[in-house]
Every structure is written in C-alpha cells, then in structure tokens.
Amino acid sequence: MSTELGSKEQSHKWWMERAMRVLPGGVNSPVRAFRAVGGTPVFVESGDGPYIWGVDGKKYIDYVCSWGALIFGHAPPFVVEAVERAMRKGSSYGAPTPGEVEFAEMIAEIVPSVEMLRMTSSGTEAVMGAIRVARGYTGRDLVVKFEGCYHGGADYLLVQGGSGLATFGVPNSHGVPSKIAETTLVAPFNDLDAMKRIFEKHGRDIAAVIVEPVAGNMGVVPPEEGFLQGLREVTAAYGAILIFDEVMTGFRVALGGAQALYGVKPDLTCFGKVIGGGLPVGAFGGRRDIMEKLAPLGPVYQAGTLSGNPLAIAAGKATIEALKKPGVYERLEAQSCKIANGLEEAAQKNGVTDFCVQRVGSMLTPFFAKGPLRSWQDVSRADRSGFALWHRAMLEQGVHWPPSQFEAGFVSLSHDDEVCEVTLRAAHAAFAALPK
Ligand SMILES: *Cc1c(COP(=O)(O)O)cnc(C)c1O
C-alpha cells in the first residue's frame, strides 16, 4: 500500500490534478502552469545550488531560479543561516528595526540614484508605490509604459497598445476597467521617435515613464544605444518622472543594476527579486524630494504590514554582501556567455538557423527567430511551437528552462563549468530531436 501511495505522490500529473481542484489552473502564478509549452509542470520537492528535484526524484538543472531571484542558486548556506538566525529573534514586529536602516543604507550606497527607499513585500507593490508617488509629486495622471514590458499585476499596467504606434492603453486582462487602462499610454520599446511624439502630444499630463531598462519579460531585449539616455532627456524636458523598473535587472546585470551598466540615472527605481535573496520582497526609491512625498512625511499614502520584514532583510543583506565581493559579476558573466554561445552553436550544428540568443549579463533568452529582435513586434514573430518542442526536449534531458518563449532564463553563481557543460550537451540533444 505504501508503495502505491508513494508512486502517486511521485507523479507530477497526480499533483497537478489535485492542484487543479483547489488552485485555479493548479498554480499561484499563471506562467508556472506550462500552458505556453504544454505538458505538466515539475512539482518541486527541493533545491540545492543550480539543481531542483521534482517529486519524481528526478534532478534538473534549473534556469528559472525563482524567476531571477536566486542569484546564488537554491539554498545558499550563508542565506539559510542568516534567515535561521533572524527567525529565532522573531519574524515580524510591525515596528522599525535596525536591519531595515542598514539595508536601505546599503542599497543607497550601491545605487547612487537612490537617496531614500521604501520597502514592500513584492515587486508589484514597489511599482504601484513608485507610480503613486510620481503621480502625487507631479500632480499628473498619465503613465507611459512600453509594449512587452511587465511591471507586475497593477490594473493600470495590465494594458497593451491599441492599433498604431503609440496609443492609450486597452486592458489585456478582464477585470481591468477601460477607464483605468486609459490612464496608461503604450509605446514601442526602443523607439525614441514614438516617445517624442507622445510627449509632444501629452507631455504636460504625463506623470511618469516606466521602463524595464533591459526588457526581460518579453524575453531579453536589450536597450539600443541612446534609448535610455533619450528617455532621460525627454522626461526631464517635460518634468515627468523616469522610473526604472529594475525588479529583474537590479543587482543582476551589474551590482548597481542596469542604470550602472548603461550610465543613465532615473528619478525612481523599483527593486525586487535578487534583493530579497529568495524571500518575498520589493522596494522603491530614488530622489529625496520625491520620496519625501510619502506618508508619514507627505500626502502620498503607501503601507504594508510585512514591509521590511526581518527575514527578507536578513536574506537580502546576506545576498548583497556576498555580491559585493570582487570578481562575482565577472564569474557570472563568463558562465552566462558560455551558455549563450553554446546554445547558438548547438542550434547551428543541428541546422536550426532561425535562432538567436539575446543576453545581458546572466539574463538570456533563446529565441526561435533570426536576430536581432528589438521590440515586442519583433519577438512576437518567434516560433513558439519550435520553442515549446525544444523546451520539452530540454526537460527530458534534465534541464528546467522557463516555460515560455517570452521569458528570460537566469544563470546563477552556482552554475559552474560542469553544470554549463551538462546543459549544453542537453541542448545539443534537444536541438537534434527537433523536426527538420
Ligand atoms: C517580477 C517583476 C515584477 C513583479 O514583481 P513581483 O514580486 O512578482 O510582484 C515587476 N517588474 C518586473 C520587471 C519584474 O520582472
């Protein structure tokens, strides 16, 4: 009997069927359901370094890494110890702690555009706070976002462009009132001319432009030379706030984030993922004169019961301390480069010609399309079914890659030479298995 029960509990399908009865789609966040690639998601039993183990006992090399949060891989001992120590002293107080102060000082020292910081429990909340304070500061309502960029689940950011180059947003989720979607303007990524036209028309009503400085949520699309600088100039000319959503890129593409990498200073920055060391976290910060509009100093309300909670702070501090050591980002770059080049080589050797890897640091997307891809329009031409077949073949080979063509894969500091080699051997086999 116990073996019978054991075999059920070792089946992803059995867990998915059970999950479907109590969790919509079986998951707590849609992309995890594997709808874009088909098949059943891996139900994870545990993780260690670059590996996860499924309930079936199978070991996978993981490139999801909690969607980029785990820059040292799963359960790095120094983070586990920091969280254990914090937990013994109490997990949350609803009162200020020295750790929050040290954490904010740490971020402000590494990211010079951040003079003050407010912590939240997710990236979504960080973005909502940043946009609210930008609107409160400027007294304007409109926000500009880019097609293909994702900024969490807030109503006014779940929008897509209508027809035409730069338009008022229309909801891309049911449940978002069109009146709210209309407070957002949608522009094509990497298109400064479109941005200038938007500002010529609406500039005096625009509170903020929010951008993923390296787009990661349509798959990796780097900013073209001058794009971020151009956004800086046009927002400054019209007194609009420039918000870098560095929830994915912060402390990942460089210690100081994309703003350090490209040398452009935003007014506000949103963080999440890496700064929480794998615990639920977010933060937004920037210019002191803007941040001082937040309650209790100013009239812009923002709050959170678990904001700045000691466990997340402990994990975040341990992670950032470790990231400050010399050579860390060079090592991450070298491994990521090896994987990106190796994937392109494996595709080429197997006759897959409409293929390119787009990468900035340790964020990378294998696109089933000829590159370079510079906008949502470009990436949407990629062959999703080719990607889905490749994804399934990789999974069979023991590599857990993000289950969508329009996501980034993440390399961690635990992905060493051997892990890279095994990954590339798997990729070779996966490309070879594709129909010609
Ligand atoms: C993940 C992500 C978010 C949302 O963060 P959550 O913690 O999932 O709420 C926002 N912006 C970007 C760029 C992200 O990658």
Coordinates of N, CA and C and ligand atoms in Angstrom, one line a residue, residues 122-124 150-152 212 217 245 247-248 273, ligand 1:
S122 N 6.5 42.8 -2.4 CA 6.6 42.3 -3.7 C 7.0 43.4 -4.7
G123 N 7.5 42.9 -5.9 CA 7.8 43.9 -6.9 C 6.6 44.7 -7.4
T124 N 5.5 44.0 -7.5 CA 4.2 44.6 -7.9 C 3.9 45.8 -7.0
Y150 N 6.8 44.2 -18.6 CA 5.9 43.8 -17.5 C 6.3 44.5 -16.2
H151 N 5.3 44.9 -15.5 CA 5.7 45.6 -14.2 C 4.8 45.1 -13.0
G152 N 4.4 43.9 -13.1 CA 3.6 43.3 -12.0 C 2.1 43.5 -12.3
E212 N 11.4 48.8 -18.2 CA 12.4 47.8 -17.8 C 13.7 48.2 -18.6
N217 N 10.8 40.6 -19.7 CA 9.5 40.0 -19.6 C 8.8 39.8 -21.0
D245 N 12.2 50.2 -13.8 CA 11.7 49.0 -13.1 C 12.9 48.0 -13.1
V247 N 13.3 45.5 -11.0 CA 12.9 44.3 -10.2 C 13.7 43.1 -10.7
M248 N 13.8 43.0 -12.0 CA 14.6 41.8 -12.6 C 16.1 42.2 -12.7
K273 N 12.9 40.7 -6.4 CA 13.7 39.5 -6.8 C 15.1 39.4 -6.0
Ligands
LIG1 C1 8.9 40.2 -11.5 C2 8.7 41.6 -11.9 C3 7.8 42.4 -11.3 C4 6.8 41.9 -10.3 O1 7.4 41.5 -9.1 P1 6.6 40.5 -8.1 O2 7.5 40.3 -7.0 O3 6.3 39.3 -8.9 O4 5.3 41.3 -7.8 C5 7.7 43.7 -11.7 N1 8.6 44.2 -12.7 C6 9.5 43.4 -13.3 C7 10.4 44.0 -14.3 C8 9.6 42.1 -12.9 O5 10.5 41.3 -13.6

